[in-house]
Short mmCIF file of C-alpha atoms in Angstrom, two decimals:
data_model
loop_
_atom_site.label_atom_id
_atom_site.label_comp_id
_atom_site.label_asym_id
_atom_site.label_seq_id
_atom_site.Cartn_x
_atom_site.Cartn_y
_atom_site.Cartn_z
CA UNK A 1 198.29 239.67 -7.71
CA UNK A 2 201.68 238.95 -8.69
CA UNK A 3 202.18 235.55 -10.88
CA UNK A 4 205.11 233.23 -9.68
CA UNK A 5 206.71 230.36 -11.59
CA UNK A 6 208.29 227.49 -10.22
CA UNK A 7 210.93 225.74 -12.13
CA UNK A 8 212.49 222.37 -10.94
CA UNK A 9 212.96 218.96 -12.00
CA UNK A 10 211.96 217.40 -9.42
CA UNK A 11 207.86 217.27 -8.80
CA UNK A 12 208.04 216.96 -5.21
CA UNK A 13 210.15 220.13 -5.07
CA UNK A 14 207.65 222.07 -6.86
CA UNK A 15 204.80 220.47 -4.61
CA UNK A 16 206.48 221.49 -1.67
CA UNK A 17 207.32 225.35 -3.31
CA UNK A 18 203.60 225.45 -4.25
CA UNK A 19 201.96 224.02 -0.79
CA UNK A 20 204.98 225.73 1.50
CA UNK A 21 202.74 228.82 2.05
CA UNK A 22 200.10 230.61 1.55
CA UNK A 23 200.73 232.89 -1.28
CA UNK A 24 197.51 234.61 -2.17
CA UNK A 25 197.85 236.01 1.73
CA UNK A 26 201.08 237.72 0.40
CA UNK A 27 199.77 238.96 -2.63
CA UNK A 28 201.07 235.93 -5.22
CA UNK A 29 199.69 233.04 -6.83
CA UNK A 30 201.52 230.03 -8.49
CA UNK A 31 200.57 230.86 -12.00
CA UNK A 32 202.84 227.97 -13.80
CA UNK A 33 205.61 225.18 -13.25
CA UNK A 34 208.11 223.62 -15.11
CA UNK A 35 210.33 220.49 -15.52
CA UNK A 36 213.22 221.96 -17.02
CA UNK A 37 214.79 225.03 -18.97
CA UNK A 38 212.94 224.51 -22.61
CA UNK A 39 209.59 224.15 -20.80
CA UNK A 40 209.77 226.88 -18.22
CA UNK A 41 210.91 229.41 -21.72
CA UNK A 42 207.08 227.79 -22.91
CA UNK A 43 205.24 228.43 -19.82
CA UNK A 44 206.57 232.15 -19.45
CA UNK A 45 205.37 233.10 -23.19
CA UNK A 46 202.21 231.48 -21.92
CA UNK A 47 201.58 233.05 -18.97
CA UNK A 48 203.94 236.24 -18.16
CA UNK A 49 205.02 235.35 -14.73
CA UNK A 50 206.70 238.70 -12.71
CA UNK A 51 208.49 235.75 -10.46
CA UNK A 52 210.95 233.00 -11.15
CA UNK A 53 212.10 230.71 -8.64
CA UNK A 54 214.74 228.67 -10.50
CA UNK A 55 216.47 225.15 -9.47
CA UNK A 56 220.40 225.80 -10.70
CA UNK A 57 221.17 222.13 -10.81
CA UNK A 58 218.77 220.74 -14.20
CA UNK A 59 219.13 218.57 -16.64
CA UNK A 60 219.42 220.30 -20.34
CA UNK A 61 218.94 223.52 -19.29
CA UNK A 62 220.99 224.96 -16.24
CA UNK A 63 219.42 227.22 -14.20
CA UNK A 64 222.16 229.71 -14.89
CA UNK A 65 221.52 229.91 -18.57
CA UNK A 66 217.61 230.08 -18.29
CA UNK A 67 217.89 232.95 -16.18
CA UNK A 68 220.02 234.21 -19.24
CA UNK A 69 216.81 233.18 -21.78
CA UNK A 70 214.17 234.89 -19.04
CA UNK A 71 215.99 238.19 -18.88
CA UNK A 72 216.19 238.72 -22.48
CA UNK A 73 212.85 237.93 -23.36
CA UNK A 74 211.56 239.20 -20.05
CA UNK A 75 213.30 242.28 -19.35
CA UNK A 76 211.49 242.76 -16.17
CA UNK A 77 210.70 239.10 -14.73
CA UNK A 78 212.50 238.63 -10.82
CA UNK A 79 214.53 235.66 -10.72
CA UNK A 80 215.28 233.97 -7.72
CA UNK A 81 217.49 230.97 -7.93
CA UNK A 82 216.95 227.64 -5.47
CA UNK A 83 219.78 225.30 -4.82
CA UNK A 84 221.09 223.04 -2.50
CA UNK A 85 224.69 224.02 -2.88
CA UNK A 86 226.19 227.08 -1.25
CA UNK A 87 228.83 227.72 -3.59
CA UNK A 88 230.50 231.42 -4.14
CA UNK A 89 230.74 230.61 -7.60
CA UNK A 90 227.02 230.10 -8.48
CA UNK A 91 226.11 233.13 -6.84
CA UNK A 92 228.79 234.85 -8.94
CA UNK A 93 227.08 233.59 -12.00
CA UNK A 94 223.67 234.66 -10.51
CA UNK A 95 224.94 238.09 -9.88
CA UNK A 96 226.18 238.53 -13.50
CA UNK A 97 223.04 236.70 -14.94
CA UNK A 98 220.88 239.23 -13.29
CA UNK A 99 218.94 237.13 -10.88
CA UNK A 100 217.76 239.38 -7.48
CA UNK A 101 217.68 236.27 -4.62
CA UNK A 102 219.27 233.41 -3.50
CA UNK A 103 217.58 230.48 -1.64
CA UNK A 104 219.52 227.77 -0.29
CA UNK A 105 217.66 224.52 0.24
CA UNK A 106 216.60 223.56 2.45
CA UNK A 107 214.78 226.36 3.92
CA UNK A 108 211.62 227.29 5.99
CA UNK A 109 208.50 229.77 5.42
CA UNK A 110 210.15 232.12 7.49
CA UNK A 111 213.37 232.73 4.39
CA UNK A 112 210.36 232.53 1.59
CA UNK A 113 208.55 235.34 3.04
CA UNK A 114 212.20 237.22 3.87
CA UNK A 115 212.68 236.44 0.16
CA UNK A 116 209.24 237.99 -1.14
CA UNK A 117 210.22 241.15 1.16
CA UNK A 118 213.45 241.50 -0.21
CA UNK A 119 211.72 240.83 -3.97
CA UNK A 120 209.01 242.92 -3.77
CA UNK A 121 210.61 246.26 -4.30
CA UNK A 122 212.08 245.19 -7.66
CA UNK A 123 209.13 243.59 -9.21
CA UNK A 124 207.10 245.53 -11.68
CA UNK A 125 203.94 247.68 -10.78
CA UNK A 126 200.70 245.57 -11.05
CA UNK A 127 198.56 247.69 -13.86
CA UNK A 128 195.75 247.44 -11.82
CA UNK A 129 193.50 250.04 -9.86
CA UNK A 130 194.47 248.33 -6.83
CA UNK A 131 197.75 247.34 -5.49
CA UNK A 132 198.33 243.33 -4.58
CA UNK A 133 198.22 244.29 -0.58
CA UNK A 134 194.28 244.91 -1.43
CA UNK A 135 194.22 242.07 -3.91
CA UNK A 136 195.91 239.96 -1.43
CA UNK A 137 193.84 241.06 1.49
CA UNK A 138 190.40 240.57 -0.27
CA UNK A 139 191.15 237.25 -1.30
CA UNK A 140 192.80 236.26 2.36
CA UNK A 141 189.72 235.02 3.91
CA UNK A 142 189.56 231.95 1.61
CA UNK A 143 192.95 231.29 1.51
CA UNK A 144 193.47 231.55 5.58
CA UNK A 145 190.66 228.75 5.60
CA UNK A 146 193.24 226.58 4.22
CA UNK A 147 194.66 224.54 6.89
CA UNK A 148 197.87 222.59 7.25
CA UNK A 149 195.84 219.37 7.08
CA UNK A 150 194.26 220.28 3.76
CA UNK A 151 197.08 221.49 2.48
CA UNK A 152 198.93 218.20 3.20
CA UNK A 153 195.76 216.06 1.65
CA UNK A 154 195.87 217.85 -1.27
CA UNK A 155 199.09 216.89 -2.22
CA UNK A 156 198.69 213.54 -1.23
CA UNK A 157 195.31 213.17 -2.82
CA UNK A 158 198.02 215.11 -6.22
CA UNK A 159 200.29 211.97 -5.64
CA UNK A 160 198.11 209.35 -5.85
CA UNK A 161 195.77 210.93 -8.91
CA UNK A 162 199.60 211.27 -10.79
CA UNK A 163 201.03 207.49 -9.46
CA UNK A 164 197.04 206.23 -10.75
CA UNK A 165 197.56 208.13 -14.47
CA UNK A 166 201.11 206.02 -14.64
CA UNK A 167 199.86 202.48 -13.40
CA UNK A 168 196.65 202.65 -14.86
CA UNK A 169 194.70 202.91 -11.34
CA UNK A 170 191.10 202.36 -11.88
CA UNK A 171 190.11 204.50 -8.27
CA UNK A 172 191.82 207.54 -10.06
CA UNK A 173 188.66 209.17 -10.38
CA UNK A 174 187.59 208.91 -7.04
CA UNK A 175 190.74 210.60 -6.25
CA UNK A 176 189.82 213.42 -8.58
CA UNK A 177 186.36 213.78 -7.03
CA UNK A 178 188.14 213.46 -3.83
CA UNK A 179 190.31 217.29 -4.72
CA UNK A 180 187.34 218.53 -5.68
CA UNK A 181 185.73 217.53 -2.35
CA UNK A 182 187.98 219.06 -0.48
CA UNK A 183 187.70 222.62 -2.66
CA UNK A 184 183.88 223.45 -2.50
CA UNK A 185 184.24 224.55 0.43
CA UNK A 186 185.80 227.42 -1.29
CA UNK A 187 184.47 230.14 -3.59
CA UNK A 188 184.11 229.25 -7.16
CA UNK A 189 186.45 231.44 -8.87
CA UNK A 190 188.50 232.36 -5.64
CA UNK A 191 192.07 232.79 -6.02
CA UNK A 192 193.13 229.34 -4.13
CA UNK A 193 190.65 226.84 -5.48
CA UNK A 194 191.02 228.26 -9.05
CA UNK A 195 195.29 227.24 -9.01
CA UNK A 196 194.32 223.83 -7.49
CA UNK A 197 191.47 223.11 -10.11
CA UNK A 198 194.24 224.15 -12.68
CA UNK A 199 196.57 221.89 -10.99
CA UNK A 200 194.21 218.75 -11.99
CA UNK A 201 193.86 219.94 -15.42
CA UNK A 202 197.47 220.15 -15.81
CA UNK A 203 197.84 217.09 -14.17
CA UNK A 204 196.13 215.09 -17.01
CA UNK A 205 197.13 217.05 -19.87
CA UNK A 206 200.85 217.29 -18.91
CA UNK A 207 200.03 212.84 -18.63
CA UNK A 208 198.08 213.06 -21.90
CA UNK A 209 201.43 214.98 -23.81
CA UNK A 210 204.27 212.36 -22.06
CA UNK A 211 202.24 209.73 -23.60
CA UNK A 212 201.72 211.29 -26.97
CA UNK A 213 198.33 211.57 -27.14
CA UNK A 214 197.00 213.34 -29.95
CA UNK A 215 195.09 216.32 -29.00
CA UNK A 216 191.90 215.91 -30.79
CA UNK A 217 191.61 212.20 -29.28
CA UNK A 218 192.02 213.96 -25.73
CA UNK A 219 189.85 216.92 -26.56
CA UNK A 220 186.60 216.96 -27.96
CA UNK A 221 186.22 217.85 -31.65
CA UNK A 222 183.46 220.46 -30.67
CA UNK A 223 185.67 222.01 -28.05
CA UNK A 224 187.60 224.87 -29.75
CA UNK A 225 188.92 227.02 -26.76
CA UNK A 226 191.75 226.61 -25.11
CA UNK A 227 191.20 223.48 -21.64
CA UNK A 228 191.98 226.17 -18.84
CA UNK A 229 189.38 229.03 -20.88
CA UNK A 230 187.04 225.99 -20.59
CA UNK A 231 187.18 224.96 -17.27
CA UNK A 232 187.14 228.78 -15.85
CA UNK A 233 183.82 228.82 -18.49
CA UNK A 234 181.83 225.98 -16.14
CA UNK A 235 180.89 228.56 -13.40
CA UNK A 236 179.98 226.03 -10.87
CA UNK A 237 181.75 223.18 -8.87
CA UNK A 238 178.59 220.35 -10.42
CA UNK A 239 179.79 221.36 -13.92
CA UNK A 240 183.64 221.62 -13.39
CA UNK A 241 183.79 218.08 -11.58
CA UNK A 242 181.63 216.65 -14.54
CA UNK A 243 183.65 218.20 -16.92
CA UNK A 244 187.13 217.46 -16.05
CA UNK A 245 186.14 213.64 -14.68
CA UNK A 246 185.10 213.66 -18.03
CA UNK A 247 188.28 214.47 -19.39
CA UNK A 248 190.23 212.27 -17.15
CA UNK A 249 188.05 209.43 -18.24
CA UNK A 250 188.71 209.63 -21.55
CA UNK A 251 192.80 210.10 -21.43
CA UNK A 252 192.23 206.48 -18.60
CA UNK A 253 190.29 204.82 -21.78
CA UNK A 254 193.09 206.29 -24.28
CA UNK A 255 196.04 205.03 -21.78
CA UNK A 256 193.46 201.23 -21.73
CA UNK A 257 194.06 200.82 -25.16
CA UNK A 258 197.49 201.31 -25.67
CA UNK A 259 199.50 197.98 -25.36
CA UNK A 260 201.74 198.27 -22.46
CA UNK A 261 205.50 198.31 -23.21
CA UNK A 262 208.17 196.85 -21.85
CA UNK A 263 209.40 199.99 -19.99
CA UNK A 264 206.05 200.80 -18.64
CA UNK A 265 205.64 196.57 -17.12
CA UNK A 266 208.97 197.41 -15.84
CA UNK A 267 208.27 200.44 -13.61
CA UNK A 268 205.11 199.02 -12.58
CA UNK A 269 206.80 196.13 -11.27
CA UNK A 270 209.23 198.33 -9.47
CA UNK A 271 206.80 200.83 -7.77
CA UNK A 272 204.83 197.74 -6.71
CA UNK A 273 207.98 196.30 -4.96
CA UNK A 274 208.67 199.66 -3.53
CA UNK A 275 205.07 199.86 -2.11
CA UNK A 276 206.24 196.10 -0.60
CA UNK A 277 209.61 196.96 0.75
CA UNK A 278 209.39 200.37 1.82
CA UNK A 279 209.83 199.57 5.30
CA UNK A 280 213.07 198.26 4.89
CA UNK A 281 215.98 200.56 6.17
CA UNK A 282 218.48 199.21 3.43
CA UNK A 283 215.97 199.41 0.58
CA UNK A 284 217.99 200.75 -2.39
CA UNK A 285 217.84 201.19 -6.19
CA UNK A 286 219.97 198.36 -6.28
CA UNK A 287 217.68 196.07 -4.38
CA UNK A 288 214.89 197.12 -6.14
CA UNK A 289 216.39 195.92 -9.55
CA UNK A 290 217.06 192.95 -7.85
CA UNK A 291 213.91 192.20 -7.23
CA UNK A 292 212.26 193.05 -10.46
CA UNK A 293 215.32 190.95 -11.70
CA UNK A 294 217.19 193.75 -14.10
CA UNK A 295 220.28 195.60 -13.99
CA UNK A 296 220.46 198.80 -11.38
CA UNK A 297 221.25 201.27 -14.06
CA UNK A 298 218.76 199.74 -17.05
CA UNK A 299 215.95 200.29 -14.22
CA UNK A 300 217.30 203.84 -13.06
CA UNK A 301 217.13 205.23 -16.74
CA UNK A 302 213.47 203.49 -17.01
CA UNK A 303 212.35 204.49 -14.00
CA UNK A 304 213.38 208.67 -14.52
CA UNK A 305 211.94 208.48 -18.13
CA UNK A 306 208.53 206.82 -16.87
CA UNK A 307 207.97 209.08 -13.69
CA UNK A 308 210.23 211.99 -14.07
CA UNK A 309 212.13 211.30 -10.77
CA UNK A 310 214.82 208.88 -9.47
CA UNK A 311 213.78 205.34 -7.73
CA UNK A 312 215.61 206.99 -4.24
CA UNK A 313 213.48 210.01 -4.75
CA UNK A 314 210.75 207.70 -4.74
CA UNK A 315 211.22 205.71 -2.14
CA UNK A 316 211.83 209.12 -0.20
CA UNK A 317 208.50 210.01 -0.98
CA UNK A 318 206.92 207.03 -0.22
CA UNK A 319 208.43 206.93 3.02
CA UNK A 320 207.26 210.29 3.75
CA UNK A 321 203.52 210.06 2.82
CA UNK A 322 202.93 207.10 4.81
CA UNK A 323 204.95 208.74 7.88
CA UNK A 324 202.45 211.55 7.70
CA UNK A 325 199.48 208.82 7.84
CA UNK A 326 200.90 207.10 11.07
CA UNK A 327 201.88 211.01 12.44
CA UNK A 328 197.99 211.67 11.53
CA UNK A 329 196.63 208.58 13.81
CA UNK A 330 198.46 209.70 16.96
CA UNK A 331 199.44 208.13 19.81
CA UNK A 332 202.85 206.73 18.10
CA UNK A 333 206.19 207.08 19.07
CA UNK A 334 208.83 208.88 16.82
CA UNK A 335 210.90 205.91 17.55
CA UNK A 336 207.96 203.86 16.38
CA UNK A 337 207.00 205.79 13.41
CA UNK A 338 210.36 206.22 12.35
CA UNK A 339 210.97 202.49 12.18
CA UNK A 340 207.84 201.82 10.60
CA UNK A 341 208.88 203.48 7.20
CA UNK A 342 212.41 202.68 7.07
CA UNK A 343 214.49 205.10 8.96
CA UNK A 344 216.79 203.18 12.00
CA UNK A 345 217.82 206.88 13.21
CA UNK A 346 214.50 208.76 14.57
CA UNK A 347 216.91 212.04 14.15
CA UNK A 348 217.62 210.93 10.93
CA UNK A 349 214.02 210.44 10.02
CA UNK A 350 213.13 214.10 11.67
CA UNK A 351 215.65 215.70 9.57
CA UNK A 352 214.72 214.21 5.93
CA UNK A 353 211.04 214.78 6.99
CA UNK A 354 211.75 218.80 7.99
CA UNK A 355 213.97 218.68 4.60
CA UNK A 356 210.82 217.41 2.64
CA UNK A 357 208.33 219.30 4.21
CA UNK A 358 209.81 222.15 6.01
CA UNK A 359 208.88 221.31 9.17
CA UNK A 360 209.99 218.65 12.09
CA UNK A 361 207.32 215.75 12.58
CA UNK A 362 206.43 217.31 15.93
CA UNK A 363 205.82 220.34 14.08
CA UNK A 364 203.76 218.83 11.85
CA UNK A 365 201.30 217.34 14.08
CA UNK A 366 200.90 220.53 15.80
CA UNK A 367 199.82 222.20 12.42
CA UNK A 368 197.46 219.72 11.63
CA UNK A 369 195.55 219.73 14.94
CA UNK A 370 194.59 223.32 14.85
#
């Protein structure tokens, strides 16, 4: 099975890169993501990834010179860049930089699995006794289970659990319980379930590390392997939703007692009035500072540093998750629907939603009514 690693700053991105399709049916798996240049170096030590897919456009870190970084400590890792801007001279740079593919954003299944085709050739024999077709095809019959609807609950169960961590959500572990739910229906220790149980893990460490926790007030002082070699270790979906509610509940009781600060009052206050105002066509970052009464670019740098992502990203996304709620309840007009979460322009509204989720909203209910 051939490991992938997704770099972009932007979490929805990766979400959608992760959920798009159904890798372990092509012979991949997701194996590690990353926010930006320094941490995707980190997570390729960690876990030797034989795919890169690479955002150009980051903060810190260009995509351009990571690729640099990956091919000289990786001599044989595939890179394939990801950008939204079809510009000779970035694929120039690519060229000279080493990097195999191009995607353009924003693009369907159909290009990933082009992509992978095209890839495939160049990426390095898997020192196994069995190729990744026979990998892949033994492991298809869980992952083929997976339907579009699950798919799309998973993520938006992955929202909420990460939106709880940050405003101190006291259902968050309902929501974790909730993932689980919807992976025992899975083989422990298959292929798909085993990434998405990661996922969660990450979820809360990644939380734990932004807010400076200290590991051994996360971790338990009789734990001495590694989180992901202990959560592989529990053998059973009982013991691995005990375990890691456990951990959750002890990074919620670490986040409890630290004082909140006036950044983190702040972006409450301003996801709250996005939750409010969502609705609104003309909803903007300015407005939003209005009503949380501070200056548009104080709450823009507050609100990246607190979530990772910018306050249009998030209304975006907001937007988006409830339009696939009203798509889910049927019997609604496009018009209607489109309205309902801010968008005046139902073609308008079509088009964002295919560029967030790769499909049209007719589309979309079609998928998740097989």
């Amino acid at each position: 099975m051939y490991k992938v690693m997704i770099v972009d700053d932007e979490p929805l991105f990766r979400d959608y890169l992760r959920l798009k399709m159904d890798w372990q049916r092509h012979g991949f798996r997701v194996c590690c993501e990353a926010r930006d240049g320094q941490e995707a170096l980190l997570e390729a030590e960690k876990h030797q990834p034989h795919l890169a897919l690479v955002d150009i456009n980051m903060p810190f870190m260009d995509g351009i010179e990571l690729a640099g970084k990956l091919k000289d400590r990786f001599e044989r890792i595939v890179i394939v860049f990801v950008s939204g801007h079809n510009e000779f001279e970035y694929l120039q740079k690519a060229v000279r930089t080493g990097v195999q593919d191009y995607l353009l954003k924003p693009f369907n299944e159909e290009e990933m699995l082009e992509m992978l085709t095209r890839v495939r050739t160049k990426l390095p024999r898997l020192s196994t006794d069995r190729d990744a077709g026979e990998l892949a095809a033994e492991g298809s019959g869980t992952a083929a289970v997976q339907s579009g609807q699950e798919a799309a609950d998973l993520s938006s169960i992955r929202d909420a659990i990460v939106l709880g961590l940050r405003m101190r959500d006291g259902d968050i572990l309902e929501e974790v319980r909730k993932a689980i739910r919807q992976l025992r229906g899975s083989k422990w220790g298959d292929e798909y379930p085993d990434a998405m149980m990661m996922g969660l893990l990450s979820l809360v460490l990644t939380f734990a590390g932004e807010r400076g926790f200290p590991f051994h007030r996360v971790w338990n002082n009789d734990e001495d392997k590694a989180p992901y070699d202990r959560l592989k270790e529990c053998g059973s979906w009982d013991k691995a939703e005990e375990w890691l509610i456990g951990l959750y509940r002890r990074v919620i009781q670490l986040t409890e007692d630290v004082k909140p600060t006036k950044a983190s009052s702040l972006f409450a206050a301003a996801i709250s009035y996005i939750e409010q105002h969502y609705a609104d066509e003309n909803l903007s970052a300015e407005q939003v500072a209005g009503g949380v009464y501070v200056d548009s670019s104080y709450l823009r740098r507050v609100f990246r540093k607190e979530s990772g992502y910018s306050i249009v990203d998030h209304i975006t996304h907001i937007r988006m998750k409830r339009a696939r709620v009203l798509l889910l309840e049927g019997n609604r007009k496009l018009a209607d629907i489109s309205e309902s979460v801010g968008y005046a322009d139902p073609n308008y509204f079509s088009k964002s939603f295919k560029k967030r989720f790769g499909v049209t909203p007719t589309e979309y209910e079609q998928l998740v009514k097989k």
